PDB file of C-alpha atoms in Angstrom:
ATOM      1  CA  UNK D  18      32.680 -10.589  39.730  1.00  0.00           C
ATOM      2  CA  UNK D  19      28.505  -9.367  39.280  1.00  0.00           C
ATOM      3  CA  UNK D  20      29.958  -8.421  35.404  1.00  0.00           C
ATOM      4  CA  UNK D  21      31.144 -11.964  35.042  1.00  0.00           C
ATOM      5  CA  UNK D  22      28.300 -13.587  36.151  1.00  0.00           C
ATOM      6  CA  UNK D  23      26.242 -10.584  34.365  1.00  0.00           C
ATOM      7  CA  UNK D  24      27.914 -12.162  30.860  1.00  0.00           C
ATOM      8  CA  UNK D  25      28.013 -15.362  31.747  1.00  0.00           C
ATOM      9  CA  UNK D  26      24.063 -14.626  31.715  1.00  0.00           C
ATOM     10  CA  UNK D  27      23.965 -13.052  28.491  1.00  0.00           C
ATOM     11  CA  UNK D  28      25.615 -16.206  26.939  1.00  0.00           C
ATOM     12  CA  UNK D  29      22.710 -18.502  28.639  1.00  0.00           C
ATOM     13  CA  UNK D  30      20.349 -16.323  27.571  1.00  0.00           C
ATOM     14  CA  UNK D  31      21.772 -15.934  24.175  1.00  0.00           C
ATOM     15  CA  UNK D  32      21.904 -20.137  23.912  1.00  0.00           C
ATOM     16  CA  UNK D  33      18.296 -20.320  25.305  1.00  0.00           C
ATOM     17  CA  UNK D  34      16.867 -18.303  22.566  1.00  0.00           C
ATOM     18  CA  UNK D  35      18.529 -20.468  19.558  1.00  0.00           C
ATOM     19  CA  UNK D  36      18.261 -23.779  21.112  1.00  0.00           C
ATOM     20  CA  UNK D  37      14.999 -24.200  22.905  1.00  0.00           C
ATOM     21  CA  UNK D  38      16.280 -25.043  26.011  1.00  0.00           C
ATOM     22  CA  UNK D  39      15.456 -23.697  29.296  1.00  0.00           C
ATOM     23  CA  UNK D  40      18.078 -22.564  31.866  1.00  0.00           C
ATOM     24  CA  UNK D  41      15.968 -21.099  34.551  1.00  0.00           C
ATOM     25  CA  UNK D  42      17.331 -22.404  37.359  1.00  0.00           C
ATOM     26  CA  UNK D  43      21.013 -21.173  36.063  1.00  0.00           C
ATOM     27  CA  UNK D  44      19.516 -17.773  35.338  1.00  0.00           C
ATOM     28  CA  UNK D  45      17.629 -18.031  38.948  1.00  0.00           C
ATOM     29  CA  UNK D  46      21.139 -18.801  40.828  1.00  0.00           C
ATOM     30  CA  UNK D  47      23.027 -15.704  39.013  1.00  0.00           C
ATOM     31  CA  UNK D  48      20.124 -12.978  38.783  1.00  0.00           C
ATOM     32  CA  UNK D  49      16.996 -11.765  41.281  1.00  0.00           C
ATOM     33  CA  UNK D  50      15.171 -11.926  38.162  1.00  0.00           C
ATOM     34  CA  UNK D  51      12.684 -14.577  38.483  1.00  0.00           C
ATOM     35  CA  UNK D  52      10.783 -15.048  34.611  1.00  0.00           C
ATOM     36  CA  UNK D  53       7.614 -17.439  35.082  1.00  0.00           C
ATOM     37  CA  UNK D  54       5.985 -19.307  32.208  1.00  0.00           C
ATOM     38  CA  UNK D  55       1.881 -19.765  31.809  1.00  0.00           C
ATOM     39  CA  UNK D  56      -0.427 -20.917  29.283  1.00  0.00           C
ATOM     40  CA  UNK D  57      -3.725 -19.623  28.380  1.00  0.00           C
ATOM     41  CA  UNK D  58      -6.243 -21.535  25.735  1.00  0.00           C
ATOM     42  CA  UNK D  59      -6.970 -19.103  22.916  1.00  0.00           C
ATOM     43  CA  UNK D  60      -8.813 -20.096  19.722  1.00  0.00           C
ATOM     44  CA  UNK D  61      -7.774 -23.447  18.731  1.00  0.00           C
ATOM     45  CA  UNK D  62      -4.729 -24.025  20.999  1.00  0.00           C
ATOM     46  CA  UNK D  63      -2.843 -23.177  24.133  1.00  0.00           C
ATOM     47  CA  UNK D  64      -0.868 -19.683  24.004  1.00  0.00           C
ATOM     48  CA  UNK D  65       3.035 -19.575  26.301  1.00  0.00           C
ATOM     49  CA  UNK D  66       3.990 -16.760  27.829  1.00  0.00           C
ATOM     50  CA  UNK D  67       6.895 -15.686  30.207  1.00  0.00           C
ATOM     51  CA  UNK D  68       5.955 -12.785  32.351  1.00  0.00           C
ATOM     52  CA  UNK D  69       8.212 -10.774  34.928  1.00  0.00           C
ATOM     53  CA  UNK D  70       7.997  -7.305  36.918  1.00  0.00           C
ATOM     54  CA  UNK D  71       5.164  -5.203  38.290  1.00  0.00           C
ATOM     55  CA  UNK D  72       4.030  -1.693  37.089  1.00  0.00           C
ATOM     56  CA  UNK D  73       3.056  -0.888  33.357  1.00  0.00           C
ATOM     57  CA  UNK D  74       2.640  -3.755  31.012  1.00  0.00           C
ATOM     58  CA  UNK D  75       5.012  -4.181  28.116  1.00  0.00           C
ATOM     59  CA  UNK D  76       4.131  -6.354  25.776  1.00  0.00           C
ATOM     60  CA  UNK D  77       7.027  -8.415  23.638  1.00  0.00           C
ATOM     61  CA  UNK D  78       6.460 -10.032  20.317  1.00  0.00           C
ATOM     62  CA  UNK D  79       9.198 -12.271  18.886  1.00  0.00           C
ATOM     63  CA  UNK D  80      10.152 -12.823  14.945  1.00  0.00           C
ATOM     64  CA  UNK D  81      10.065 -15.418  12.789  1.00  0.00           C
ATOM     65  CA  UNK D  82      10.897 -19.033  13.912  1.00  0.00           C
ATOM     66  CA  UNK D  83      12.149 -17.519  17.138  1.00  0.00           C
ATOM     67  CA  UNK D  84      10.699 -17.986  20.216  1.00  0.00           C
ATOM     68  CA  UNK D  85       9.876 -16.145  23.920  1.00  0.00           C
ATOM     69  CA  UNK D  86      12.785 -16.510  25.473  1.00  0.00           C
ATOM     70  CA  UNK D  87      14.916 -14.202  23.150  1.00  0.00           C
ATOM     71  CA  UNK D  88      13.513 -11.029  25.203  1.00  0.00           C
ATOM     72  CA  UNK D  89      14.567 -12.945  28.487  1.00  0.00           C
ATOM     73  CA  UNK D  90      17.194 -10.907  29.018  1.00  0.00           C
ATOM     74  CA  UNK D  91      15.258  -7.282  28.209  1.00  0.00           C
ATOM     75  CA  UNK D  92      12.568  -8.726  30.082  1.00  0.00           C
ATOM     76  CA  UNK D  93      14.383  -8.624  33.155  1.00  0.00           C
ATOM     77  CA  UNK D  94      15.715  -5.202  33.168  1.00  0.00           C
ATOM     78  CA  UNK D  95      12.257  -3.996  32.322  1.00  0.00           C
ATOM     79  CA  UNK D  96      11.357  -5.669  34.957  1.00  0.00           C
ATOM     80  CA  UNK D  97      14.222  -4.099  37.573  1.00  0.00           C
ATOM     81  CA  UNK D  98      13.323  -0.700  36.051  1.00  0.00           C
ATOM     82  CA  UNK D  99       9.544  -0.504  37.136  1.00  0.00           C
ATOM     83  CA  UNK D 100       8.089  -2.286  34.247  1.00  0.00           C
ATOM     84  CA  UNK D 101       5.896  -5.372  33.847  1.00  0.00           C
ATOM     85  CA  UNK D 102       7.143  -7.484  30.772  1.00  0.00           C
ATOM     86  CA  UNK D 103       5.301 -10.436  28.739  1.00  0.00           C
ATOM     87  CA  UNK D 104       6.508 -11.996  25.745  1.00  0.00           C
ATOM     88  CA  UNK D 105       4.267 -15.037  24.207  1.00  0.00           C
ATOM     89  CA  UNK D 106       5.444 -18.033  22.005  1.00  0.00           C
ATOM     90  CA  UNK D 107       3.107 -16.715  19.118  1.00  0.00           C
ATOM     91  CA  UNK D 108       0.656 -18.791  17.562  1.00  0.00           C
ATOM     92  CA  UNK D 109       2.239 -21.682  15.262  1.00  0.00           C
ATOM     93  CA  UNK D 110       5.768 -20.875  17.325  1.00  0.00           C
ATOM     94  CA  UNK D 111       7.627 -22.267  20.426  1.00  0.00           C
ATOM     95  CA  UNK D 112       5.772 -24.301  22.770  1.00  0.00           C
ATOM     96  CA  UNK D 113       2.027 -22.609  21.691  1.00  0.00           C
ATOM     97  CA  UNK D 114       0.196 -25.084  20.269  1.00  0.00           C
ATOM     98  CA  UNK D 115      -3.114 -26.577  18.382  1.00  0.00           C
ATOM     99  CA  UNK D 116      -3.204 -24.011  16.140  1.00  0.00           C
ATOM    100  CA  UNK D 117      -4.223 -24.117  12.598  1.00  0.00           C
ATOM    101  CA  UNK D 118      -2.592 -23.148   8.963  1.00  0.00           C
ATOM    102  CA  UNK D 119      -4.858 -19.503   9.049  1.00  0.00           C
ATOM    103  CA  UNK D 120      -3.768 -18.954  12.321  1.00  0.00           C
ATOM    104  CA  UNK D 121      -0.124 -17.771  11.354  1.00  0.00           C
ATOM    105  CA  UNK D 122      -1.494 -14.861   8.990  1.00  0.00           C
ATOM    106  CA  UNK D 123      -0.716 -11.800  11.073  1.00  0.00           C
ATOM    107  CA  UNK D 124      -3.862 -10.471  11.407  1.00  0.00           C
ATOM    108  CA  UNK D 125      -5.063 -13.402  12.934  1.00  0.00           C
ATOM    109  CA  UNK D 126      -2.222 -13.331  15.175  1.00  0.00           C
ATOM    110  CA  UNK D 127      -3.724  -9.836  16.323  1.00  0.00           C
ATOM    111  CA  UNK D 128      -6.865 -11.232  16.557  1.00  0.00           C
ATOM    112  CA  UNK D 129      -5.219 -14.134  18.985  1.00  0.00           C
ATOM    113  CA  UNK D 130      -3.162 -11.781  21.259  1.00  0.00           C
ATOM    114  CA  UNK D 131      -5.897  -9.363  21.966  1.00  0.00           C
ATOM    115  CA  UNK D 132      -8.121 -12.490  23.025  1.00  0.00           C
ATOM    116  CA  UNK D 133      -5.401 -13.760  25.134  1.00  0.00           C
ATOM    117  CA  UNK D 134      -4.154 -10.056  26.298  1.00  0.00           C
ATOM    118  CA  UNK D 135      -7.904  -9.700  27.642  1.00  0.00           C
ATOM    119  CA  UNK D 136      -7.989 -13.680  29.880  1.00  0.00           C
ATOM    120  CA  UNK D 137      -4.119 -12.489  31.361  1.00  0.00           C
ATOM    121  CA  UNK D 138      -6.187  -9.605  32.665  1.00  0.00           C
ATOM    122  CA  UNK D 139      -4.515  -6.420  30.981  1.00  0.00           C
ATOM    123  CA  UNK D 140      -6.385  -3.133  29.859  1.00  0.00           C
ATOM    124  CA  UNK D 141      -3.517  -1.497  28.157  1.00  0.00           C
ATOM    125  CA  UNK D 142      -0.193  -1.486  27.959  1.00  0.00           C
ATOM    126  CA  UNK D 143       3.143  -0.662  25.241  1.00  0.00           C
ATOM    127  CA  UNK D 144       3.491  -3.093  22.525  1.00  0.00           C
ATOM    128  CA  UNK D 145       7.083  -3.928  21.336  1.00  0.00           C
ATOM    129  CA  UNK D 146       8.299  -6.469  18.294  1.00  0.00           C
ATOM    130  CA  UNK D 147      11.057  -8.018  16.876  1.00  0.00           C
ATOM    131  CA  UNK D 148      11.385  -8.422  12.885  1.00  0.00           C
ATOM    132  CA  UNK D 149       7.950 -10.652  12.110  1.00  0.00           C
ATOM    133  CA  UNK D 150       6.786  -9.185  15.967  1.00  0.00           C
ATOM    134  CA  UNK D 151       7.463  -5.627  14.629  1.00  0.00           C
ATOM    135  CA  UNK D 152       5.265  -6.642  11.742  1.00  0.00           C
ATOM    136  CA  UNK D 153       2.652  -7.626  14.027  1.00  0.00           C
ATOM    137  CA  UNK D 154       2.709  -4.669  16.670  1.00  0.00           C
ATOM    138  CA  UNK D 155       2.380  -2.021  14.216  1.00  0.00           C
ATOM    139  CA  UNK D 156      -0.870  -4.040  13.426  1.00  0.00           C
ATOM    140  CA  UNK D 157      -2.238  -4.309  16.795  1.00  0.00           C
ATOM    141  CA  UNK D 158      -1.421  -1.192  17.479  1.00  0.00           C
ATOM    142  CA  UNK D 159      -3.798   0.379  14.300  1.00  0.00           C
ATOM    143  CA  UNK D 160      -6.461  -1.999  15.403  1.00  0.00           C
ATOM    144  CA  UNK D 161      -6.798  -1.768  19.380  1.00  0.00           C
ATOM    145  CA  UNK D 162      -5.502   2.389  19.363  1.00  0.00           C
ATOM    146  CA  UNK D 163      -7.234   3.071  22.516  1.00  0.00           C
ATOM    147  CA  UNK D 164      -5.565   0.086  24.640  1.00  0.00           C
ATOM    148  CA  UNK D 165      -1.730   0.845  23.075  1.00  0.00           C
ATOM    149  CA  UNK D 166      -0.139   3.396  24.328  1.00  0.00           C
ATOM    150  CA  UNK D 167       3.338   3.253  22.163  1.00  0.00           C
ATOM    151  CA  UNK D 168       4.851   1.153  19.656  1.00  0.00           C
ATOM    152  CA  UNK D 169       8.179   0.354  19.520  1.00  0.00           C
ATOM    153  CA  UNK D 170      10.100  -1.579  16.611  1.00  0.00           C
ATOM    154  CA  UNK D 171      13.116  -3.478  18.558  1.00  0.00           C
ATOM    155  CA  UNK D 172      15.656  -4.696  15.191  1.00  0.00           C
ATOM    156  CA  UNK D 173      14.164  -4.206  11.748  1.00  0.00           C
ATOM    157  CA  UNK D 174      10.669  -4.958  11.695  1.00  0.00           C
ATOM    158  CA  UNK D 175       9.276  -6.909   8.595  1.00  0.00           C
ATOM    159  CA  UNK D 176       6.739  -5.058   6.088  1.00  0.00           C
ATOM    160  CA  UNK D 177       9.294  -2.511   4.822  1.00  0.00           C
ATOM    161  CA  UNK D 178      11.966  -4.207   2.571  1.00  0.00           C
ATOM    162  CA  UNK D 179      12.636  -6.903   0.698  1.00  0.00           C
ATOM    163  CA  UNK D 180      15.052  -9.263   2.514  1.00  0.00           C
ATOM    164  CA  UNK D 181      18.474  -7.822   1.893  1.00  0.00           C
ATOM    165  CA  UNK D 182      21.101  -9.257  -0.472  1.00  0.00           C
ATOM    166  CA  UNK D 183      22.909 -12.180   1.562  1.00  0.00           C
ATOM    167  CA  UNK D 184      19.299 -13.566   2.256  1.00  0.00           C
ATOM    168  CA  UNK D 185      18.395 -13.423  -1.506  1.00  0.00           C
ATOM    169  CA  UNK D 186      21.483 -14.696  -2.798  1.00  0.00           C
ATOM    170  CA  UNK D 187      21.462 -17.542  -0.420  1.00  0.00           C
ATOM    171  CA  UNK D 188      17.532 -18.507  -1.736  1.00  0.00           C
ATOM    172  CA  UNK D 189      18.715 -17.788  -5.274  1.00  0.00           C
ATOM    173  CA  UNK D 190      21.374 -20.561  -4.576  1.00  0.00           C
ATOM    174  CA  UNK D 191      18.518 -23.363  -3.141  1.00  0.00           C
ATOM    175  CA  UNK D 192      19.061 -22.315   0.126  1.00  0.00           C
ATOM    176  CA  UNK D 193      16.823 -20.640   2.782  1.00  0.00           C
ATOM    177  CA  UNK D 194      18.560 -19.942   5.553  1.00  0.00           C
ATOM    178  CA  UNK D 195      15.915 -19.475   7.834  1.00  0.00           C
ATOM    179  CA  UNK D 196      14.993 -23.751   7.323  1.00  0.00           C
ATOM    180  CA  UNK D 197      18.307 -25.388   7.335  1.00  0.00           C
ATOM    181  CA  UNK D 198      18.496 -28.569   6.737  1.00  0.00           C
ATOM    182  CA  UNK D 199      21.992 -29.013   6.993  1.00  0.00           C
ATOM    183  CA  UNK D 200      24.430 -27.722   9.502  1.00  0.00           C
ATOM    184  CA  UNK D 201      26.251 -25.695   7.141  1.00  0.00           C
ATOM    185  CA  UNK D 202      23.120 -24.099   6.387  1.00  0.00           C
ATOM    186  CA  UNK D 203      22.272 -23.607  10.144  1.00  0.00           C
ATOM    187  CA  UNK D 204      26.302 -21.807  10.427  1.00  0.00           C
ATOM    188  CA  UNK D 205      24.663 -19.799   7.882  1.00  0.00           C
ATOM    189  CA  UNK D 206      21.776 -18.589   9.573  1.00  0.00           C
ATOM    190  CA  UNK D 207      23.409 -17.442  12.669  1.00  0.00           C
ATOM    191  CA  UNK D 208      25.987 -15.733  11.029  1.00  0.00           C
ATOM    192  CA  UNK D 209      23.155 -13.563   8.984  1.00  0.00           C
ATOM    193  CA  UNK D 210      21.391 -12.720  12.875  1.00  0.00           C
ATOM    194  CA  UNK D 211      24.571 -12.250  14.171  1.00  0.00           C
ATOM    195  CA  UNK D 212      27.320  -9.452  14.403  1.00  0.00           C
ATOM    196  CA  UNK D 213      29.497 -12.297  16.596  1.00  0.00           C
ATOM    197  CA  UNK D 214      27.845 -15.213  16.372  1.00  0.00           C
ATOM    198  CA  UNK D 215      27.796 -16.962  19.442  1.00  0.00           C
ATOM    199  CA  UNK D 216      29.529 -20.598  19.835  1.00  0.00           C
ATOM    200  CA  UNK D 217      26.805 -23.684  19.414  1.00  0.00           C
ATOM    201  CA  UNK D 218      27.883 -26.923  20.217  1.00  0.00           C
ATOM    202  CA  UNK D 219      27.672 -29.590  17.280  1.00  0.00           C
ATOM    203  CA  UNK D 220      24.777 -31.734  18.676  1.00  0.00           C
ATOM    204  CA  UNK D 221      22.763 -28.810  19.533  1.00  0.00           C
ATOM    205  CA  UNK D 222      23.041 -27.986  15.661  1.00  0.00           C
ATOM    206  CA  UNK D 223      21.956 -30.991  14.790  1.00  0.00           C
ATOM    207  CA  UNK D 224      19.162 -31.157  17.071  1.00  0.00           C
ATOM    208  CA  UNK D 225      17.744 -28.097  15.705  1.00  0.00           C
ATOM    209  CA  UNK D 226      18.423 -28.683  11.567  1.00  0.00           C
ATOM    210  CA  UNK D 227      16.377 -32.254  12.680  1.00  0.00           C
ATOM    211  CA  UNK D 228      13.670 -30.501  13.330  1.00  0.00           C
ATOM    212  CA  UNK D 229      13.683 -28.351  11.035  1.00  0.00           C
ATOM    213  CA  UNK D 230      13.715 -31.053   8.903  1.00  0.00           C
ATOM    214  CA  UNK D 231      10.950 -33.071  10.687  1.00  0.00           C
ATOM    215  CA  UNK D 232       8.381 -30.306  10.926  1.00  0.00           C
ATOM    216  CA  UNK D 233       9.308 -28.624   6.990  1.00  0.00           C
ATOM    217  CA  UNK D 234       5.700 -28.507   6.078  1.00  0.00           C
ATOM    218  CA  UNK D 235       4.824 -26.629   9.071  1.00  0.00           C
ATOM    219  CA  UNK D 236       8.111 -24.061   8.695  1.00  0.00           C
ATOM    220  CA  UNK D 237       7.400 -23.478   4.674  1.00  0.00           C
ATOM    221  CA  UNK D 238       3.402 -23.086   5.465  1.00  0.00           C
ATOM    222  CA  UNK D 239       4.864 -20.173   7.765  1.00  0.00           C
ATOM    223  CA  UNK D 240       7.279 -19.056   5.602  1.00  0.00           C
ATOM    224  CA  UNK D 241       4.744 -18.688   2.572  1.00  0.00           C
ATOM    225  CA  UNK D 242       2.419 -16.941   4.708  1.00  0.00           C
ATOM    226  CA  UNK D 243       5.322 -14.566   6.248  1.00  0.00           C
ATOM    227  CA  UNK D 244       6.101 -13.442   2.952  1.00  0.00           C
ATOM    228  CA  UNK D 245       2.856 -12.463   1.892  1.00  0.00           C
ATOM    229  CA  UNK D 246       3.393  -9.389   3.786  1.00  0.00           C
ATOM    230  CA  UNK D 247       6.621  -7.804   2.947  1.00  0.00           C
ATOM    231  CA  UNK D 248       5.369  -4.244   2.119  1.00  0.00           C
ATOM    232  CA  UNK D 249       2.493  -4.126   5.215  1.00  0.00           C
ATOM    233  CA  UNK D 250       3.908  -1.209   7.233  1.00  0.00           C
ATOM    234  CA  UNK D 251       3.725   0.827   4.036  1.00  0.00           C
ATOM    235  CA  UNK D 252       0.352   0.375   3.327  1.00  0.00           C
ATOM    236  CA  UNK D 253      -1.250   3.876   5.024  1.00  0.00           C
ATOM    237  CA  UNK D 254      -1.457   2.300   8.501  1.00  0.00           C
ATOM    238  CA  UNK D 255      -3.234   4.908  10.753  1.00  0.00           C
ATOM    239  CA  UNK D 256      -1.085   4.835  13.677  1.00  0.00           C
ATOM    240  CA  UNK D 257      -1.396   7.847  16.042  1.00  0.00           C
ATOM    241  CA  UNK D 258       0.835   6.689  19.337  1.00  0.00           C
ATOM    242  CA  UNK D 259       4.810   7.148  19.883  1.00  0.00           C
ATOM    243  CA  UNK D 260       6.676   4.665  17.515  1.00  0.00           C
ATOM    244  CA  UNK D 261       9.869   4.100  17.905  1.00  0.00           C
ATOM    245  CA  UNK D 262      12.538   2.043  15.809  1.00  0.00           C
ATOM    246  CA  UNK D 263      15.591   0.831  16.362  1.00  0.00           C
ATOM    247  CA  UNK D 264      17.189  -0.322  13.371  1.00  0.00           C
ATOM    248  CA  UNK D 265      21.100  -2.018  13.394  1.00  0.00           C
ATOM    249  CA  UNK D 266      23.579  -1.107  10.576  1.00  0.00           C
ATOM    250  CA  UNK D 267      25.038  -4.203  10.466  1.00  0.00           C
ATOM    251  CA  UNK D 268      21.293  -5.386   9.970  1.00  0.00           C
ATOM    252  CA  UNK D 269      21.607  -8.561   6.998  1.00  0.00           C
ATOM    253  CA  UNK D 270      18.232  -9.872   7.357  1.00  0.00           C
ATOM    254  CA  UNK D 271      16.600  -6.125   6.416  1.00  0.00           C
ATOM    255  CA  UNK D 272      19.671  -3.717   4.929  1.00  0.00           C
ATOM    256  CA  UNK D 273      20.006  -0.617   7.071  1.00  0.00           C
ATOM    257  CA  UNK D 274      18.554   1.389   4.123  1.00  0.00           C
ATOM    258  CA  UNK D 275      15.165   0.141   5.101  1.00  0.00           C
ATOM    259  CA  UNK D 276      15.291   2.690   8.247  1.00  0.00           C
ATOM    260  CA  UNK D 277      15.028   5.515   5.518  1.00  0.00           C
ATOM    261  CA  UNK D 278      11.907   3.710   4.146  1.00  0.00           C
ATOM    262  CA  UNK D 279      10.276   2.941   7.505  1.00  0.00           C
ATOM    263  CA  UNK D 280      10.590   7.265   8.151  1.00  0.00           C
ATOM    264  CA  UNK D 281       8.930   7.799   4.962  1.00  0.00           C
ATOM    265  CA  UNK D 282       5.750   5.148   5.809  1.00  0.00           C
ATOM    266  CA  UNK D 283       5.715   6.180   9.068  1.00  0.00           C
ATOM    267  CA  UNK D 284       6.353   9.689   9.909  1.00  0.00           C
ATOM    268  CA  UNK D 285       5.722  10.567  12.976  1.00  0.00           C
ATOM    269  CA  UNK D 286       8.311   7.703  14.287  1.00  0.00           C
ATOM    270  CA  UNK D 287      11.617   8.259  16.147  1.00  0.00           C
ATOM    271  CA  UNK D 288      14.253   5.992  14.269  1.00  0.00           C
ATOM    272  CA  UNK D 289      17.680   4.985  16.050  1.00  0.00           C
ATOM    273  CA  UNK D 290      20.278   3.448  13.444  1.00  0.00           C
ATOM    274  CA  UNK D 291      22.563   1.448  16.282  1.00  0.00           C
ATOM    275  CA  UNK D 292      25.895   0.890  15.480  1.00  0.00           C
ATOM    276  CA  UNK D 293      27.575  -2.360  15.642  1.00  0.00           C
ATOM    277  CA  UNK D 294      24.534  -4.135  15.560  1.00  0.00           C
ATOM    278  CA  UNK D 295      22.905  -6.871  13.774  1.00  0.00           C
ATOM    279  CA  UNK D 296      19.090  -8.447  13.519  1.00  0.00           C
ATOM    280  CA  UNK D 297      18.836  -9.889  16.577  1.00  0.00           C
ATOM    281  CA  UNK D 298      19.021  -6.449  18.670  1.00  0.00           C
ATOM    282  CA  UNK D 299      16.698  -8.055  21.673  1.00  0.00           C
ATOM    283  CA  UNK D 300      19.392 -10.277  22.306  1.00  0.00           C
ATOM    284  CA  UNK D 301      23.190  -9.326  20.953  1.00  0.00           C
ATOM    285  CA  UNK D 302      22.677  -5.235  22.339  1.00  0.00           C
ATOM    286  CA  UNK D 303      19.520  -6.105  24.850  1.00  0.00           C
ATOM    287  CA  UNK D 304      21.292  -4.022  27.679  1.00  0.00           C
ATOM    288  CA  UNK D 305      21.827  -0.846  24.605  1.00  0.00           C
ATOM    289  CA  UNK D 306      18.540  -1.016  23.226  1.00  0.00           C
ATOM    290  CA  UNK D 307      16.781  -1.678  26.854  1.00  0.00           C
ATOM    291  CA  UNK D 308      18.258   1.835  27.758  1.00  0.00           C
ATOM    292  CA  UNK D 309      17.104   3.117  24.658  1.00  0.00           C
ATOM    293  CA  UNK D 310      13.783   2.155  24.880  1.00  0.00           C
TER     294      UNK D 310
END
């Protein structure tokens, strides 16, 4: 029965992430994890975050378009083994809000954590990322050295390789997958993050491709500023703390030959290649890559 109700989490979990919907009180009922949500003004806006557990701070950064409630489900078995976990809606992402165009380059985004990692009261603490969050750990980490104590690269981190093949061929055809507009195009996108794509009702689709279509100046402005750093990790960062990257094979956002890259830029890093696995590692192997970590 718990490993019923354990999955029957997952899924929730899994939905919350993609949909923007919150099912706290259904996660409350089946778990003794209990994630709470704050805000904090920082620069020009308001900054979300989730927080959980007591005991060394962990701090989780989410990827592109995604939101805080993807590491939910890590979050809470951080949490259950001695850790304390926060994950913020980044700057331009989620429910954050008020912030401007600059704001979204990623060393502004460094600049905006440590201001709001300083008013939530911690000193120092492990930094984590998914993707775009990987992307902006590894810079955090070079700039604040003496308050990180490890790095930690949870799915393929951006800043290595180009986007891998099914992503390019899908722009090359008119289509980026990451702003669909169309629910065949939003099909598309989950089946890229996914290994085994998780079942989305209809009218959630369309509630999400209508905002994406709604708010497509804000999502290209990201986008365009996103890919204006697609070789940072390889650019002589200076990082002297534990890094460690977990990369999947089935991996179609950043091909599994980036790991090779990544060991190359960053020496000193331990690199797991996780079978079975897609992009979305925080959330389709959270329980694998939890233990790992």
């Amino acid at each position: 029965m718990k490993q019923i109700v354990l999955r029957l989490v997952i899924c929730i979990l899994v939905l919350t992430a993609l949909i923007g919907y919150s099912f706290g009180n259904a996660l409350s009922a089946a778990s003794s994890c209990r994630v709470e949500t704050h805000s904090i003004p920082v620069g020009n806006g308001t900054l979300f975050y989730n927080q959980v557990g007591t005991g060394r701070t962990i701090l989780l950064l989410h990827g592109l378009f995604a939101e805080k409630e993807q590491w939910d489900s890590m979050m809470c078995q951080l949490s259950e083994a001695g850790y304390q976990a926060i994950a913020p809606d980044l700057p331009g992402f989620g429910n954050s809000k008020g912030f401007i165009v600059k704001d979204y380059a990623l060393e502004n985004q460094v600049t905006l954590l440590h201001q709001w990692i300083d008013r939530v009261g911690v000193q120092s603490l492990d930094i984590a990322g998914s993707s775009m969050g990987g992307a902006i750990a590894a810079l955090y980490a070079q700039r604040y050295p003496n308050q990180v104590r490890s790095l930690a690269l949870i799915g393929s981190p951006l800043g290595v390789i180009d986007w891998a093949n099914p992503v390019r061929n899908s722009i090359l055809n008119g289509v980026n997958p990451f702003i669909p507009i169309a629910k065949e195009q939003f099909d598309l996108e989950i089946s890229l993050l996914f290994v085994t794509p998780p079942s989305i009702p209809d009218s959630v689709k369309a509630e999400k491709v209508m905002d994406y279509r709604t708010r497509n100046r804000h999502y290209q402005q990201v986008w365009d500023i996103v890919n204006l750093y697609e070789a940072v990790l390889c650019q002589n960062l200076s990082l002297q703390r534990p890094i460690l990257a977990i990369w999947g094979k089935q991996d179609q956002i950043y091909d599994i030959r980036g790991a090779e890259r990544l060991q190359r830029c960053l020496p000193s890093s331990k690199i797991i290649q996780l079978p079975k696995a897609g992009h979305l590692l925080l959330m389709e192997n959270a329980a694998e890559v939890a233990s790992d970590y």
